[in-house]
Short mmCIF file of C-alpha atoms in Angstrom, two decimals:
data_model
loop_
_atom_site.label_atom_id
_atom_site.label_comp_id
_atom_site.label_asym_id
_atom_site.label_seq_id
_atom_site.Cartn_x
_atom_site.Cartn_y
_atom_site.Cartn_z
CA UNK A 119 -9.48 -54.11 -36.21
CA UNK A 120 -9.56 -55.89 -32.79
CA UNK A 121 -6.37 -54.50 -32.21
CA UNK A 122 -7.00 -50.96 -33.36
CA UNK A 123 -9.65 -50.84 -31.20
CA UNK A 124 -8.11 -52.06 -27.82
CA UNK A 125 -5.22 -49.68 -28.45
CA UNK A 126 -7.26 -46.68 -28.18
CA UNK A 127 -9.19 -48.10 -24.82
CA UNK A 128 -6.88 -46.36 -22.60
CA UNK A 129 -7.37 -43.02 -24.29
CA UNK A 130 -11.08 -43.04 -24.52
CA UNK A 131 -11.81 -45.44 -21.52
CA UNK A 132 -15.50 -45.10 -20.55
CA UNK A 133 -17.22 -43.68 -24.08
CA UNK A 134 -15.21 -46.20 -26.46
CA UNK A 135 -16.44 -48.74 -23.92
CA UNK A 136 -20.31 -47.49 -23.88
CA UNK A 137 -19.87 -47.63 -27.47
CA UNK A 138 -18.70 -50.95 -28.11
CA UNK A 139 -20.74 -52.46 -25.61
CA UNK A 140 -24.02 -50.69 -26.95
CA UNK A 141 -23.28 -51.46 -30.94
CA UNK A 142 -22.31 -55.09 -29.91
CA UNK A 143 -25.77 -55.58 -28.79
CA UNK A 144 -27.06 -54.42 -31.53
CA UNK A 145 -25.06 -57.17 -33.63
CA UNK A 146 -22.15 -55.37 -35.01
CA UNK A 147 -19.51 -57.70 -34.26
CA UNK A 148 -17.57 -55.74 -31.76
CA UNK A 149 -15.43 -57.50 -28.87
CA UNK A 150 -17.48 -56.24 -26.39
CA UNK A 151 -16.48 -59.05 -23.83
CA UNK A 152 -12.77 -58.06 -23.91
CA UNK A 153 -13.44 -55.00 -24.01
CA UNK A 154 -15.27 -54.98 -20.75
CA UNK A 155 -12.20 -57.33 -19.50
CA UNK A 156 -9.67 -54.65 -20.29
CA UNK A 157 -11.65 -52.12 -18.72
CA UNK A 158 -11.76 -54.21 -15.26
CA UNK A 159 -8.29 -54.71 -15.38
CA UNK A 160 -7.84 -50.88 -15.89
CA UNK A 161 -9.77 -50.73 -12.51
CA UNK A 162 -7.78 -52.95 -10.97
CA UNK A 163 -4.66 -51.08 -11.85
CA UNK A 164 -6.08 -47.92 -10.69
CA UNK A 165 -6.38 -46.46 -13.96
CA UNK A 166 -10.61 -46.27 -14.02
CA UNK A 167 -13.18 -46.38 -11.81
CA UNK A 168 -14.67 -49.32 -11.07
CA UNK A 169 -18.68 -48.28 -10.63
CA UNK A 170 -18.17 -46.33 -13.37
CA UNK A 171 -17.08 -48.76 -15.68
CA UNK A 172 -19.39 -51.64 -14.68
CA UNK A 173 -22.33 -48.60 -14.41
CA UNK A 174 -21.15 -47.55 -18.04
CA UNK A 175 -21.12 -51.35 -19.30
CA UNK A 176 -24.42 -51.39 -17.84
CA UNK A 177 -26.28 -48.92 -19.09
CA UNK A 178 -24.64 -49.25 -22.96
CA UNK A 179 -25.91 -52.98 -22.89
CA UNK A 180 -28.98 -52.61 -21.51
CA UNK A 181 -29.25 -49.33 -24.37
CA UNK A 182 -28.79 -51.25 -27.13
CA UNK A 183 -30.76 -54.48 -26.03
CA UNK A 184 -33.87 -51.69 -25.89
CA UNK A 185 -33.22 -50.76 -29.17
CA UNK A 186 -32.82 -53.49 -30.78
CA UNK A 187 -36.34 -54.14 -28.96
CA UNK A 188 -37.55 -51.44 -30.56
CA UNK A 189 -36.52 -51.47 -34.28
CA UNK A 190 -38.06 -55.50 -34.04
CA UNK A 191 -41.27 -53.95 -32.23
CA UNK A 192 -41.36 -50.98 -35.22
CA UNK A 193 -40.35 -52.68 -38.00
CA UNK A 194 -41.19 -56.36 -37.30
CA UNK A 195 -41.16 -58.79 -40.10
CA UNK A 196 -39.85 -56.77 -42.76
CA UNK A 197 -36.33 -56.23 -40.71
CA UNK A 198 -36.63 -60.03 -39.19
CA UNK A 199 -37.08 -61.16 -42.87
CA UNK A 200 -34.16 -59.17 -44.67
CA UNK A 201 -31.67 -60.34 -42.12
CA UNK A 202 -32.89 -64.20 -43.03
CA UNK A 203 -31.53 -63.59 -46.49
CA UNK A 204 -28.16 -64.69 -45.31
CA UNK A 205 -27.61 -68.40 -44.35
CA UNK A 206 -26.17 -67.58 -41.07
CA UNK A 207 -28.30 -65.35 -40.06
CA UNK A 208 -31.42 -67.15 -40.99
CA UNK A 209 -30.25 -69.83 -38.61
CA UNK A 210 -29.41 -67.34 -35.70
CA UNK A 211 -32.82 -66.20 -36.63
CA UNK A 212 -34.55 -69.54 -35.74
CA UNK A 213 -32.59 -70.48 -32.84
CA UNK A 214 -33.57 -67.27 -31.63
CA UNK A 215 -37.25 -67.68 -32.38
CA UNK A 216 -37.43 -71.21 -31.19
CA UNK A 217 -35.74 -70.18 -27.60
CA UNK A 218 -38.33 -67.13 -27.35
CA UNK A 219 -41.31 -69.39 -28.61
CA UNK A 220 -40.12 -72.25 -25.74
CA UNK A 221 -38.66 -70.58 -23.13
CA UNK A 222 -39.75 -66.65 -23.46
CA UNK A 223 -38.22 -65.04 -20.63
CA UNK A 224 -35.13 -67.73 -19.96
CA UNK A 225 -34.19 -67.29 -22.99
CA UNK A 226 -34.41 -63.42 -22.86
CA UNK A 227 -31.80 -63.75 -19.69
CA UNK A 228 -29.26 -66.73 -21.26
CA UNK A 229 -29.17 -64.99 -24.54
CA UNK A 230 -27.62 -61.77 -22.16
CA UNK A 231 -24.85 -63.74 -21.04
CA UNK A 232 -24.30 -67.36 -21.65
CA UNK A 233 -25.88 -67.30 -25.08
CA UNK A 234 -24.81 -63.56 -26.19
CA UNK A 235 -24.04 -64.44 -29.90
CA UNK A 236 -27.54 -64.73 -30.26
CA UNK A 237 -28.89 -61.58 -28.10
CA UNK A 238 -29.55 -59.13 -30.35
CA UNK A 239 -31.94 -61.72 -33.00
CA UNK A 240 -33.64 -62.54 -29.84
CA UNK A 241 -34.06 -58.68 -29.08
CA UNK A 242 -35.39 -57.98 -32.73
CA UNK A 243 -37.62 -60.60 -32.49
CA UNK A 244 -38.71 -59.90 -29.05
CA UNK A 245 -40.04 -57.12 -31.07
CA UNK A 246 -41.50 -58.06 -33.55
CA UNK A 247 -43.84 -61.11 -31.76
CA UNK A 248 -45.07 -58.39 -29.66
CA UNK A 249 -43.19 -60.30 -26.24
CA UNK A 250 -44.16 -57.73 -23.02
CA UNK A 251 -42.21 -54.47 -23.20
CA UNK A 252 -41.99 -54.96 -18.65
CA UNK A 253 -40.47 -59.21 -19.13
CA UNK A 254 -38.22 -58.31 -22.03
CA UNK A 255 -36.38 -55.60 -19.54
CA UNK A 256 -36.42 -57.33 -16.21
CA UNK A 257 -34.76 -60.48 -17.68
CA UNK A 258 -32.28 -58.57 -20.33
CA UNK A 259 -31.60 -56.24 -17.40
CA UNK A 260 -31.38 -59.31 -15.04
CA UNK A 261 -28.91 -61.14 -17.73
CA UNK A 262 -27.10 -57.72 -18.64
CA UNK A 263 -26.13 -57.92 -15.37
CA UNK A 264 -24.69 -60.97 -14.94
CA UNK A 265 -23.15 -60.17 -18.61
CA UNK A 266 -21.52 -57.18 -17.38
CA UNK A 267 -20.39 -58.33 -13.66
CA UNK A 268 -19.35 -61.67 -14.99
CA UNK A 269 -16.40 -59.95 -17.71
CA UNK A 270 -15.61 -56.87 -15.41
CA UNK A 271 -14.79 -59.54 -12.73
CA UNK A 272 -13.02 -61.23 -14.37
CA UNK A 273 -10.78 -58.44 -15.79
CA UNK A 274 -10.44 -57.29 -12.52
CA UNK A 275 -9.32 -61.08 -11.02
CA UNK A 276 -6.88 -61.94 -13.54
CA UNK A 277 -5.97 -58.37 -14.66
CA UNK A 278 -1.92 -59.45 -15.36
CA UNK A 279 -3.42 -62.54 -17.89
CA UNK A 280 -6.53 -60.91 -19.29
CA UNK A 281 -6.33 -61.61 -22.80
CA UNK A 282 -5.97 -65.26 -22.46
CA UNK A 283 -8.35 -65.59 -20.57
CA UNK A 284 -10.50 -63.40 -23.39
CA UNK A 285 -9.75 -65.77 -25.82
CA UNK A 286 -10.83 -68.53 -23.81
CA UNK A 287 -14.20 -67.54 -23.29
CA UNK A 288 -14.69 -65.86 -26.28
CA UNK A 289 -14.25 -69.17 -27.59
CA UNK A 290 -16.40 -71.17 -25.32
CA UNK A 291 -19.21 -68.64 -25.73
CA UNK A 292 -18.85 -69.19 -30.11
CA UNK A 293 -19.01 -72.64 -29.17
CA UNK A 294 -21.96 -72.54 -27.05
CA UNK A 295 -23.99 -70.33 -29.64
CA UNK A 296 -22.64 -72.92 -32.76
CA UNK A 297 -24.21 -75.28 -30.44
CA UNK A 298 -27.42 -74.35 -29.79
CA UNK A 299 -27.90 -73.93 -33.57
CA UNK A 300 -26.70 -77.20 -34.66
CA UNK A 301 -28.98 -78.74 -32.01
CA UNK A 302 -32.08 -76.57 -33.54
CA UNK A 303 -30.78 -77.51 -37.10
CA UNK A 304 -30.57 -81.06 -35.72
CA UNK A 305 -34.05 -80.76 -34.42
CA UNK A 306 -35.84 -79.97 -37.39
CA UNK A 307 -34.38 -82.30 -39.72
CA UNK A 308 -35.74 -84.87 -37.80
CA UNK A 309 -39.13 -83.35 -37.55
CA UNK A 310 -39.27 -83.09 -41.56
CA UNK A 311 -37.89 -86.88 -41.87
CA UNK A 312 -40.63 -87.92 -39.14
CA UNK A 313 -43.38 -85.77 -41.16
CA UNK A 314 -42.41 -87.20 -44.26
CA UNK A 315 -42.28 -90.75 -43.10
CA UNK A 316 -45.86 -90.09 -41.71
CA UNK A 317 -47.52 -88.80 -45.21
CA UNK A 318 -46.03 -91.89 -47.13
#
């Protein structure tokens, strides 16, 4: 599908890209990193603007992390609680939780960017534990912007050997988010070992 879709960038340039980048926020797993890529190596080449492609980027991202905010402020725990059904997702879940009950904000603006596997379960949940409507944006639009500059830039830099360097962070960020979840995972094993070793 990857391919599909990067072969009809050039022909719908700027709405395929607001689209991507939009429904990737919202979790649909959409290569909205290499998409963003392509499109700054378009620039480069001449072939798109550049403002309007990072201002597109922008606003789709910054779209979708809103209403992802919403559906978790709207439908709280009954959406947050169908998507932990699913063993992957339930862990997402808690990473997410446990970086918005620690860090709040911070993790608001890493999950944008250097954490964006997990960005839209932080945005539902954002939601749904009623986090301030005003923090949530500043830092997601504060992260979507680094998010958005960081790819485009890089499109634009190495334009002629883009989609290596796609893969390579596309992998580093996977790796990253796999991380931070084995290191939650990690976390509360020992707490439930420790608790149990306490009660006996």
């Amino acid at each position: 599908m990857t391919e599909q879709l990067l072969a009809l960038l050039p022909i719908y340039g700027l709405p395929l890209l607001a689209a991507v980048t939009g429904l990737s926020c919202l979790g649909l797993p959409l290569p909205a990193s290499i998409v963003m890529m392509l499109m700054g190596a378009f620039a480069a080449a001449g072939d798109f603007n550049l403002t309007a492609v990072f201002l597109t980027a922008l606003g789709a991202a910054v779209l979708g992390d809103q209403t992802g905010f919403a559906i978790g402020r709207l439908g709280g725990g009954a959406i947050v609680s169908r998507l932990a059904r699913t063993p992957t997702k339930q862990q997402a879940l808690a990473s997410a939780q446990k970086r918005i009950d620690t860090h709040g904000a911070v993790a608001v603006f890493l999950t944008r960017w250097l954490l964006a596997p997990l960005g839209p379960y932080v945005n539902l949940l954002a939601g749904a534990t009623a986090f301030s409507w005003a923090r949530f944006t500043f830092y997601g639009v504060t992260g979507e912007l680094f998010w958005v500059g960081g790819y485009t830039g890089l499109g634009v830099t190495f334009s002629d050997n883009v989609m290596s360097i796609a893969e390579i962070v596309g992998d580093l960020s996977g790796f990253l988010a796999a991380g931070v979840i084995a290191l939650y995972l990690g976390w509360r094993i020992v707490r439930i070992v420790r608790n149990s070793e306490s009660r006996a």
